[in-house]
Tab-separated table of C-alpha atoms and ligand atoms in Angstrom:
chain	number	residue	atom	x	y	z
A	1	MET	CA	-41.917	4.000	-23.268
A	2	SER	CA	-43.186	6.367	-25.939
A	3	SER	CA	-43.397	10.158	-25.081
A	4	PRO	CA	-46.948	11.510	-24.545
A	5	SER	CA	-48.690	13.239	-27.334
A	6	SER	CA	-51.834	14.730	-26.083
A	7	LEU	CA	-52.793	16.817	-23.382
A	8	SER	CA	-54.563	14.138	-21.340
A	9	GLU	CA	-51.214	11.742	-21.433
A	10	CYS	CA	-49.275	14.659	-20.377
A	11	LEU	CA	-51.528	14.804	-17.646
A	12	GLN	CA	-51.744	11.282	-16.799
A	13	GLU	CA	-47.700	11.168	-17.058
A	14	TRP	CA	-47.372	14.278	-14.737
A	15	GLU	CA	-49.364	12.743	-12.247
A	16	VAL	CA	-47.317	9.260	-12.349
A	17	MET	CA	-44.250	11.561	-12.144
A	18	GLU	CA	-45.754	13.530	-9.151
A	19	LYS	CA	-46.140	9.775	-7.084
A	20	ASP	CA	-42.552	9.093	-8.184
A	21	TYR	CA	-41.173	12.515	-6.951
A	22	GLN	CA	-42.933	11.994	-3.537
A	23	GLN	CA	-41.444	8.388	-3.237
A	24	VAL	CA	-37.935	9.937	-4.101
A	25	GLN	CA	-38.368	12.511	-1.662
A	26	GLU	CA	-39.380	9.913	1.010
A	27	THR	CA	-36.419	7.776	0.138
A	28	HIS	CA	-33.726	10.960	0.496
A	29	ARG	CA	-35.446	11.632	3.762
A	30	LEU	CA	-34.738	8.261	5.135
A	31	TYR	CA	-30.912	8.121	3.594
A	32	LYS	CA	-30.348	11.459	5.472
A	33	HIS	CA	-31.857	9.976	8.367
A	34	LYS	CA	-29.931	6.803	8.514
A	35	LEU	CA	-26.744	8.946	7.280
A	36	GLU	CA	-26.925	10.807	10.824
A	37	GLU	CA	-27.754	7.400	12.717
A	38	VAL	CA	-24.602	6.145	10.786
A	39	THR	CA	-22.722	9.379	12.032
A	40	LYS	CA	-23.981	9.036	15.554
A	41	LEU	CA	-22.538	5.012	15.441
A	42	GLN	CA	-19.388	5.826	14.180
A	43	ASP	CA	-18.573	8.531	17.104
A	44	SER	CA	-19.750	6.439	19.631
A	45	CYS	CA	-17.816	3.534	18.088
A	46	SER	CA	-14.783	5.641	17.715
A	47	SER	CA	-14.855	6.921	21.228
A	48	ALA	CA	-15.452	3.644	23.202
A	49	ILE	CA	-12.346	2.398	21.044
A	50	THR	CA	-10.034	4.958	22.555
A	51	ARG	CA	-11.690	4.668	26.111
A	52	GLN	CA	-11.281	0.727	25.807
A	53	ARG	CA	-7.726	1.419	24.639
A	54	LYS	CA	-6.983	3.599	27.769
A	55	LYS	CA	-8.797	1.431	30.181
A	56	LEU	CA	-7.036	-1.466	28.761
A	57	LYS	CA	-3.539	0.123	29.025
A	58	GLU	CA	-4.452	1.217	33.059
A	59	LEU	CA	-5.629	-2.481	33.788
A	60	ALA	CA	-2.470	-3.634	31.935
A	61	VAL	CA	-0.062	-1.692	34.506
A	62	SER	CA	-2.677	-2.847	37.370
A	63	ILE	CA	-2.233	-6.381	36.911
A	64	LYS	CA	1.599	-6.075	36.225
A	65	GLU	CA	1.652	-4.273	39.844
A	66	CYS	CA	-0.471	-6.800	41.504
A	67	ARG	CA	1.542	-9.352	40.166
A	68	THR	CA	4.783	-8.122	41.711
A	69	LYS	CA	2.993	-7.522	44.974
A	70	HIS	CA	1.655	-11.030	45.329
A	71	PRO	CA	4.224	-13.348	43.582
A	72	ALA	CA	2.422	-16.608	41.832
A	73	GLN	CA	2.709	-18.889	44.982
A	74	ASP	CA	0.426	-16.991	46.836
A	75	LEU	CA	-2.359	-17.155	44.192
A	76	SER	CA	-4.526	-20.147	43.411
A	77	SER	CA	-4.428	-21.960	40.534
A	78	GLU	CA	-7.717	-20.643	39.835
A	79	GLU	CA	-6.332	-16.704	39.660
A	80	ARG	CA	-3.172	-17.730	37.781
A	81	ASN	CA	-5.820	-18.903	35.216
A	82	VAL	CA	-7.680	-16.024	34.937
A	83	ILE	CA	-5.073	-13.397	35.086
A	84	ARG	CA	-3.369	-15.667	32.206
A	85	ASP	CA	-6.480	-15.559	30.252
A	86	ILE	CA	-7.284	-11.399	30.767
A	87	GLN	CA	-3.878	-11.038	29.278
A	88	ASP	CA	-4.188	-12.974	26.700
A	89	SER	CA	-7.489	-10.611	25.807
A	90	ILE	CA	-5.755	-7.760	26.463
A	91	ARG	CA	-2.877	-8.426	24.026
A	92	GLY	CA	-5.468	-9.238	21.231
A	93	ARG	CA	-7.555	-6.424	21.465
A	94	PRO	CA	-5.081	-3.868	19.752
A	95	ASP	CA	-5.490	-5.779	16.545
A	96	ILE	CA	-9.409	-6.226	16.787
A	97	PHE	CA	-9.472	-2.928	17.392
A	98	LEU	CA	-7.245	-1.676	14.190
A	99	GLU	CA	-9.361	-3.876	12.355
A	100	MET	CA	-12.495	-2.224	13.318
A	101	GLU	CA	-11.188	1.326	12.665
A	102	ALA	CA	-10.688	0.378	8.932
A	103	PHE	CA	-14.326	0.784	8.912
A	104	LEU	CA	-14.229	3.939	10.955
A	105	PRO	CA	-13.969	7.745	9.581
A	106	LYS	CA	-10.443	8.913	11.286
A	107	LYS	CA	-8.311	11.848	10.973
A	108	ASN	CA	-5.515	12.074	8.219
A	109	GLY	CA	-2.017	11.400	8.826
A	110	LEU	CA	0.318	14.443	8.678
A	111	TYR	CA	1.262	13.410	5.267
A	112	LEU	CA	-2.452	13.080	3.954
A	113	SER	CA	-3.619	16.336	5.629
A	114	LEU	CA	-0.851	18.291	3.982
A	115	VAL	CA	-1.340	16.941	0.510
A	116	LEU	CA	-5.525	16.771	1.039
A	117	GLY	CA	-6.326	18.662	3.632
A	118	ASN	CA	-8.579	16.884	6.473
A	119	ILE	CA	-11.038	14.950	4.110
A	120	ASN	CA	-12.145	11.813	5.013
A	121	VAL	CA	-10.369	8.764	2.951
A	122	THR	CA	-11.753	5.585	4.714
A	123	LEU	CA	-14.188	3.726	2.701
A	124	LEU	CA	-16.859	2.131	4.708
A	125	ASN	CA	-17.111	-1.272	3.143
A	126	LYS	CA	-15.340	-4.250	2.158
A	127	HIS	CA	-16.533	-3.787	-2.084
A	128	SER	CA	-14.830	0.039	-2.084
A	129	LYS	CA	-11.859	-1.022	0.253
A	130	PHE	CA	-10.983	-4.009	-2.454
A	131	ALA	CA	-12.145	-1.625	-5.547
A	132	TYR	CA	-9.812	0.664	-4.511
A	133	LYS	CA	-7.227	-2.068	-4.308
A	134	ASP	CA	-7.922	-3.343	-7.651
A	135	GLU	CA	-7.653	0.229	-9.088
A	136	TYR	CA	-4.310	0.670	-7.448
A	137	GLU	CA	-3.017	-2.125	-8.459
A	138	LYS	CA	-4.434	-1.462	-12.546
A	139	PHE	CA	-3.219	2.167	-12.389
A	140	LYS	CA	0.527	0.615	-11.447
A	141	LEU	CA	0.147	-1.770	-14.279
A	142	VAL	CA	-0.670	1.360	-17.200
A	143	LEU	CA	1.989	2.904	-15.943
A	144	THR	CA	4.591	0.243	-15.859
A	145	VAL	CA	3.720	-0.162	-19.313
A	146	ILE	CA	3.869	3.472	-20.258
A	147	LEU	CA	7.203	4.092	-18.279
A	148	PHE	CA	8.729	0.455	-20.111
A	149	LEU	CA	7.826	2.319	-23.451
A	150	PHE	CA	9.494	5.308	-22.551
A	151	SER	CA	12.730	4.056	-21.056
A	152	PHE	CA	12.797	1.787	-24.040
A	153	THR	CA	12.796	4.617	-26.471
A	154	CYS	CA	15.125	6.804	-24.251
A	155	ARG	CA	17.597	3.706	-24.256
A	156	PHE	CA	17.356	2.549	-27.617
A	157	LEU	CA	16.031	5.254	-30.154
A	158	LEU	CA	16.137	8.931	-29.106
A	159	SER	CA	19.065	10.551	-27.069
A	160	TYR	CA	17.951	13.877	-25.858
A	161	ARG	CA	18.623	15.336	-22.305
A	162	ALA	CA	15.046	16.966	-22.455
A	163	LEU	CA	13.559	13.758	-23.357
A	164	ASP	CA	15.391	12.018	-20.514
A	165	ALA	CA	13.954	15.036	-18.184
A	166	LEU	CA	10.186	14.346	-19.065
A	167	PHE	CA	11.086	10.472	-18.136
A	168	ASN	CA	12.163	11.566	-14.852
A	169	PHE	CA	9.400	14.217	-14.392
A	170	LEU	CA	6.902	11.012	-15.007
A	171	LEU	CA	8.587	9.159	-12.532
A	172	VAL	CA	8.396	11.922	-9.934
A	173	TRP	CA	4.690	12.404	-10.584
A	174	TYR	CA	4.123	8.613	-10.478
A	175	TYR	CA	5.957	7.614	-7.070
A	176	CYS	CA	4.576	11.297	-5.430
A	177	THR	CA	0.931	9.737	-6.467
A	178	LEU	CA	2.091	6.360	-5.212
A	179	THR	CA	2.827	7.523	-1.737
A	180	ILE	CA	-0.663	9.288	-1.698
A	181	ARG	CA	-2.473	6.593	-2.842
A	182	GLU	CA	-0.586	4.308	-0.315
A	183	SER	CA	-1.584	6.390	2.506
A	184	ILE	CA	-5.004	6.301	1.644
A	185	LEU	CA	-4.898	2.219	1.562
A	186	ILE	CA	-3.088	2.244	5.001
A	187	SER	CA	-5.994	4.553	6.235
A	188	ASN	CA	-8.389	2.022	4.986
A	189	GLY	CA	-6.368	-1.134	6.944
A	190	SER	CA	-4.043	-2.397	4.433
A	191	ARG	CA	-0.773	-3.684	6.215
A	192	ILE	CA	1.509	-2.123	3.590
A	193	LYS	CA	5.056	-2.229	5.320
A	194	GLY	CA	6.150	1.131	6.193
A	195	TRP	CA	9.520	0.654	4.167
A	196	TRP	CA	7.485	0.038	1.021
A	197	VAL	CA	6.014	3.736	1.415
A	198	PHE	CA	8.998	5.151	2.310
A	199	HIS	CA	10.635	3.347	-0.777
A	200	HIS	CA	8.603	5.556	-3.078
A	201	TYR	CA	9.612	8.663	-0.934
A	202	VAL	CA	13.293	7.874	-1.723
A	203	SER	CA	12.392	7.269	-5.481
A	204	THR	CA	10.658	10.374	-5.546
A	205	PHE	CA	13.946	11.865	-4.330
A	206	LEU	CA	16.158	10.307	-6.683
A	207	SER	CA	14.283	10.679	-9.568
A	208	GLY	CA	14.121	14.589	-8.824
A	209	VAL	CA	17.896	14.403	-8.652
A	210	MET	CA	18.321	12.595	-11.680
A	211	LEU	CA	15.882	15.194	-13.427
A	212	THR	CA	18.482	18.047	-12.147
A	213	TRP	CA	21.639	16.002	-13.477
A	214	PRO	CA	22.882	18.417	-15.831
A	215	GLU	CA	24.055	17.065	-19.278
A	216	GLY	CA	27.888	16.360	-19.466
A	217	ALA	CA	30.240	13.312	-19.801
A	218	LEU	CA	29.322	11.681	-16.479
A	219	TYR	CA	25.476	11.916	-17.230
A	220	GLN	CA	26.368	9.772	-20.290
A	221	MET	CA	28.285	7.659	-18.588
A	222	PHE	CA	25.715	6.715	-16.027
A	223	ARG	CA	22.696	7.118	-18.475
A	224	SER	CA	22.633	3.565	-20.265
A	225	GLN	CA	23.034	1.602	-17.016
A	226	PHE	CA	20.170	3.984	-15.741
A	227	LEU	CA	17.698	3.140	-18.426
A	228	THR	CA	18.758	-0.260	-18.709
A	229	TYR	CA	17.811	-0.680	-15.023
A	230	CYS	CA	14.721	1.215	-15.034
A	231	LEU	CA	13.947	-1.009	-18.380
A	232	TYR	CA	14.418	-4.138	-16.198
A	233	GLN	CA	13.399	-2.960	-12.529
A	234	ILE	CA	10.087	-0.634	-13.320
A	235	GLY	CA	9.134	-2.379	-16.513
A	236	PHE	CA	9.564	-6.207	-16.195
A	237	VAL	CA	9.972	-6.981	-12.466
A	238	GLN	CA	6.986	-4.627	-12.001
A	239	PHE	CA	5.117	-6.329	-14.228
A	240	LEU	CA	5.513	-9.806	-12.510
A	241	GLN	CA	4.989	-7.831	-9.281
A	242	TYR	CA	1.586	-6.924	-10.485
A	243	TYR	CA	0.557	-10.492	-11.592
A	244	TYR	CA	1.409	-11.815	-7.981
A	245	GLN	CA	-0.308	-9.041	-6.276
A	246	SER	CA	-3.287	-9.116	-8.241
A	247	GLY	CA	-3.341	-12.646	-8.137
A	248	CYS	CA	-3.181	-12.447	-4.176
A	249	LEU	CA	-5.948	-10.096	-4.290
A	250	TYR	CA	-8.121	-12.043	-6.310
A	251	ARG	CA	-7.558	-15.469	-4.288
A	252	LEU	CA	-7.669	-13.648	-0.601
A	253	ARG	CA	-11.042	-12.027	-1.761
A	254	ALA	CA	-12.542	-15.265	-2.857
A	255	LEU	CA	-11.550	-16.694	0.513
A	256	GLY	CA	-12.740	-13.957	2.485
A	257	GLU	CA	-11.238	-11.893	5.319
A	258	ARG	CA	-7.409	-11.325	4.100
A	259	HIS	CA	-6.364	-10.852	8.003
A	260	ASN	CA	-8.542	-13.110	9.838
A	261	MET	CA	-7.363	-15.758	7.008
A	262	ASP	CA	-7.596	-19.300	7.963
A	263	LEU	CA	-4.183	-20.906	7.670
A	264	THR	CA	-5.414	-24.268	6.827
A	265	VAL	CA	-6.447	-22.690	3.358
A	266	GLU	CA	-3.763	-24.496	1.530
A	267	GLY	CA	-4.945	-23.533	-1.833
A	268	PHE	CA	-4.156	-19.998	-1.625
A	269	GLN	CA	-1.115	-20.804	0.448
A	270	SER	CA	0.576	-22.906	-2.258
A	271	TRP	CA	-0.324	-20.593	-4.833
A	272	MET	CA	1.415	-17.706	-3.012
A	273	TRP	CA	4.607	-19.576	-2.364
A	274	ARG	CA	4.574	-20.758	-5.847
A	275	GLY	CA	4.349	-16.908	-6.953
A	276	LEU	CA	6.975	-15.785	-4.457
A	277	THR	CA	9.357	-18.292	-5.760
A	278	PHE	CA	9.021	-17.723	-8.868
A	279	LEU	CA	9.291	-13.615	-8.125
A	280	LEU	CA	12.110	-13.763	-5.289
A	281	PRO	CA	15.291	-14.564	-7.887
A	282	PHE	CA	14.309	-11.311	-10.273
A	283	LEU	CA	13.517	-9.188	-6.665
A	284	PHE	CA	16.594	-9.788	-5.847
A	285	PHE	CA	18.456	-9.513	-9.209
A	286	GLY	CA	17.016	-5.900	-8.945
A	287	HIS	CA	17.833	-5.540	-5.352
A	288	PHE	CA	21.784	-6.272	-6.591
A	289	TRP	CA	21.355	-3.714	-9.511
A	290	GLN	CA	20.513	-1.162	-7.152
A	291	LEU	CA	23.740	-1.984	-5.214
A	292	TYR	CA	25.947	-1.768	-8.382
A	293	ASN	CA	24.435	1.397	-9.194
A	294	SER	CA	25.399	2.715	-6.258
A	295	VAL	CA	29.157	1.659	-6.370
A	296	ILE	CA	29.177	2.723	-9.775
A	297	LEU	CA	28.152	6.159	-8.996
A	298	PHE	CA	30.404	6.141	-5.685
A	299	LYS	CA	33.165	5.498	-7.939
A	300	MET	CA	32.159	8.038	-10.690
A	301	ALA	CA	31.843	10.572	-7.489
A	302	GLN	CA	35.701	10.114	-6.927
A	303	LEU	CA	36.764	10.926	-10.364
A	304	PRO	CA	38.532	14.263	-10.478
A	305	GLU	CA	36.347	15.510	-13.151
A	306	CYS	CA	33.127	14.957	-11.059
A	307	LYS	CA	31.763	18.436	-10.329
A	308	GLU	CA	27.940	17.424	-9.817
A	309	TRP	CA	26.256	16.904	-6.307
A	310	GLN	CA	23.649	14.463	-8.133
A	311	VAL	CA	26.378	11.635	-8.355
A	312	ALA	CA	26.998	10.945	-4.898
A	313	MET	CA	23.281	11.809	-3.706
A	314	CYS	CA	22.241	9.072	-6.382
A	315	GLY	CA	24.688	6.963	-5.127
A	316	CYS	CA	23.510	7.404	-1.369
A	317	SER	CA	19.887	6.879	-2.349
A	318	TYR	CA	20.469	3.802	-4.521
A	319	LEU	CA	22.352	2.021	-1.338
A	320	THR	CA	19.351	3.207	0.746
A	321	LEU	CA	16.921	1.231	-1.760
A	322	PHE	CA	18.967	-1.800	-1.682
A	323	LEU	CA	19.283	-1.938	2.134
A	324	GLY	CA	15.865	-1.514	2.838
A	325	ASN	CA	14.605	-3.339	-0.096
A	326	PHE	CA	16.791	-6.350	0.501
A	327	CYS	CA	16.297	-6.496	4.323
A	328	THR	CA	12.491	-6.092	4.072
A	329	THR	CA	11.781	-8.705	1.631
A	330	LEU	CA	14.200	-11.218	3.199
A	331	GLY	CA	11.796	-10.105	6.627
A	332	VAL	CA	8.554	-10.295	4.716
A	333	VAL	CA	9.322	-13.855	3.403
A	334	TYR	CA	11.097	-15.116	6.592
A	335	GLN	CA	7.874	-13.628	8.705
A	336	LYS	CA	5.588	-15.753	6.339
A	337	TYR	CA	7.919	-19.115	6.783
A	338	ILE	CA	7.658	-19.163	10.168
A	339	THR	CA	3.653	-18.221	10.447
A	340	ASP	CA	2.181	-20.042	7.391
A	341	LYS	CA	4.795	-23.156	7.567
A	342	PRO	CA	4.732	-23.646	3.627
A	343	LYS	CA	4.063	-27.397	2.270
A	344	SER	CA	5.141	-26.503	-1.148
A	345	LEU	CA	8.503	-24.747	-1.058
B	401	COA	N1	4.439	-2.249	-2.389
B	401	COA	C1	3.249	-1.728	-2.451
B	401	COA	N2	2.107	-2.621	-1.177
B	401	COA	C2	3.042	-3.753	-1.122
B	401	COA	C3	4.552	-4.221	-1.380
B	401	COA	C4	4.834	-3.206	-2.017
B	401	COA	N3	6.288	-3.649	-2.808
B	401	COA	N4	4.492	-5.246	-1.103
B	401	COA	C5	3.383	-5.828	-0.191
B	401	COA	N5	2.496	-4.920	-0.193
B	401	COA	C6	0.962	-4.914	0.462
B	401	COA	C7	0.558	-5.887	-0.144
B	401	COA	O1	-0.599	-5.852	-1.296
B	401	COA	C8	-0.513	-6.281	1.053
B	401	COA	O2	-1.495	-5.570	1.145
B	401	COA	P1	-3.091	-5.662	2.009
B	401	COA	O3	-2.782	-5.876	3.205
B	401	COA	O4	-3.712	-4.315	1.361
B	401	COA	O5	-3.566	-6.876	0.933
B	401	COA	C9	0.126	-5.930	2.330
B	401	COA	O6	1.305	-5.049	1.595
B	401	COA	C10	0.956	-7.245	3.223
B	401	COA	O7	1.853	-7.825	1.858
B	401	COA	P2	2.327	-9.022	2.495
B	401	COA	O8	1.858	-10.048	3.043
B	401	COA	O9	3.600	-8.294	3.715
B	401	COA	O10	3.702	-9.145	1.435
B	401	COA	P3	3.206	-9.954	-0.109
B	401	COA	O11	3.293	-11.261	-0.061
B	401	COA	O12	1.976	-8.844	-0.584
B	401	COA	O13	4.513	-9.410	-0.641
B	401	COA	C11	6.494	-9.495	-1.954
B	401	COA	C12	5.361	-10.103	-0.833
B	401	COA	C13	8.198	-9.887	-1.305
B	401	COA	C14	6.372	-10.219	-3.029
B	401	COA	C15	6.475	-7.875	-2.058
B	401	COA	O14	6.725	-7.650	-0.513
B	401	COA	C16	7.406	-7.478	-2.868
B	401	COA	O15	7.191	-7.277	-3.836
B	401	COA	N6	8.696	-6.955	-2.069
B	401	COA	C17	9.747	-6.476	-3.172
B	401	COA	C18	9.505	-5.013	-3.744
B	401	COA	C19	10.594	-4.631	-4.362
B	401	COA	O16	11.692	-4.943	-4.113
B	401	COA	N7	10.757	-3.598	-5.240
B	401	COA	C20	12.219	-3.227	-5.976
B	401	COA	C21	11.705	-1.735	-6.291
B	401	COA	S1	10.499	-1.521	-7.253
């Protein structure tokens, strides 16, 4: 639309704008009113859930007491069935409440309160949750590429302690950022296992220790192995993980609700198992490389010339990473195997 050139056209334009402005004001008033209603509904949902949780706990205890007072043979079969049904429902409720709470504002845990303060991090619709998770995966991918190039440069092109320190500093920042993002994802209903978040705390610590390791014969002894490990684990394996995780994310989004997934959705199941069987050998190889790193570091710590505390500390960190990663990955695969009953393994 061309801009008004005469005074009368300006007046006409102003009238149109005035009407539009009234409309904007009305829409904004309605928006604020709805926001207040939403806030009230959120409060009443949250307190109803807290009340329900408390009462369910009390009821579960009362039913248990009644059952000890009245053994099964004293009850009619109808009463026994009713009690069984109630107990089944009580067992299922906590999961339902968790799903509900993923869409309700809640107080941040200790870590998020310390880092972000008491700001609400709950995203209130599925689209925003998906977008946030998608952005988290893309963030990891971008950093994977940067870290891969960085470690390649340090490993094969330039050997300066200052450059290594910059690389380790980037790793500290990256892992710290992941812990924050993952805590926000968990607040939004993500089922990331506690170990993977803890794994990033340990990795932050490990990179911090590597950062402070002074230049010397022992540092040079471990440097190549460390950088090659980074190339493999942070570059290559993380890229495969990205492919698998984002594939899951998009497919599950297409299928609908992740955690209420219909287990007969065989297309997803077979894709997931194909992805996992491809990924697992690389993951396990990485885990054993962590074990190998820790063994080498413990051996170095026993050398008479070893004065640096960083050697044993890095050894302990790698051992912790190996144990946690290996056991958790085995646990995840076993859990998937018994619940999903794969058909294409
Ligand atoms: N880091 C961050 N999030 C992870 C994760 C990891 N290592 N593993 C799983 N998750 C997330 C999933 O994206 C999913 O999130 P959602 O609830 O928001 O959708 C949730 O945790 C549950 O995932 P789950 O079904 O248990 O596993 P999966 O099929 O997504 O992945 C593995 C299974 C084995 C591939 C995955 O756990 C993995 O890559 N583990 C190995 C990691 C590793 O060893 N790293 C070595 C050091 S880098």
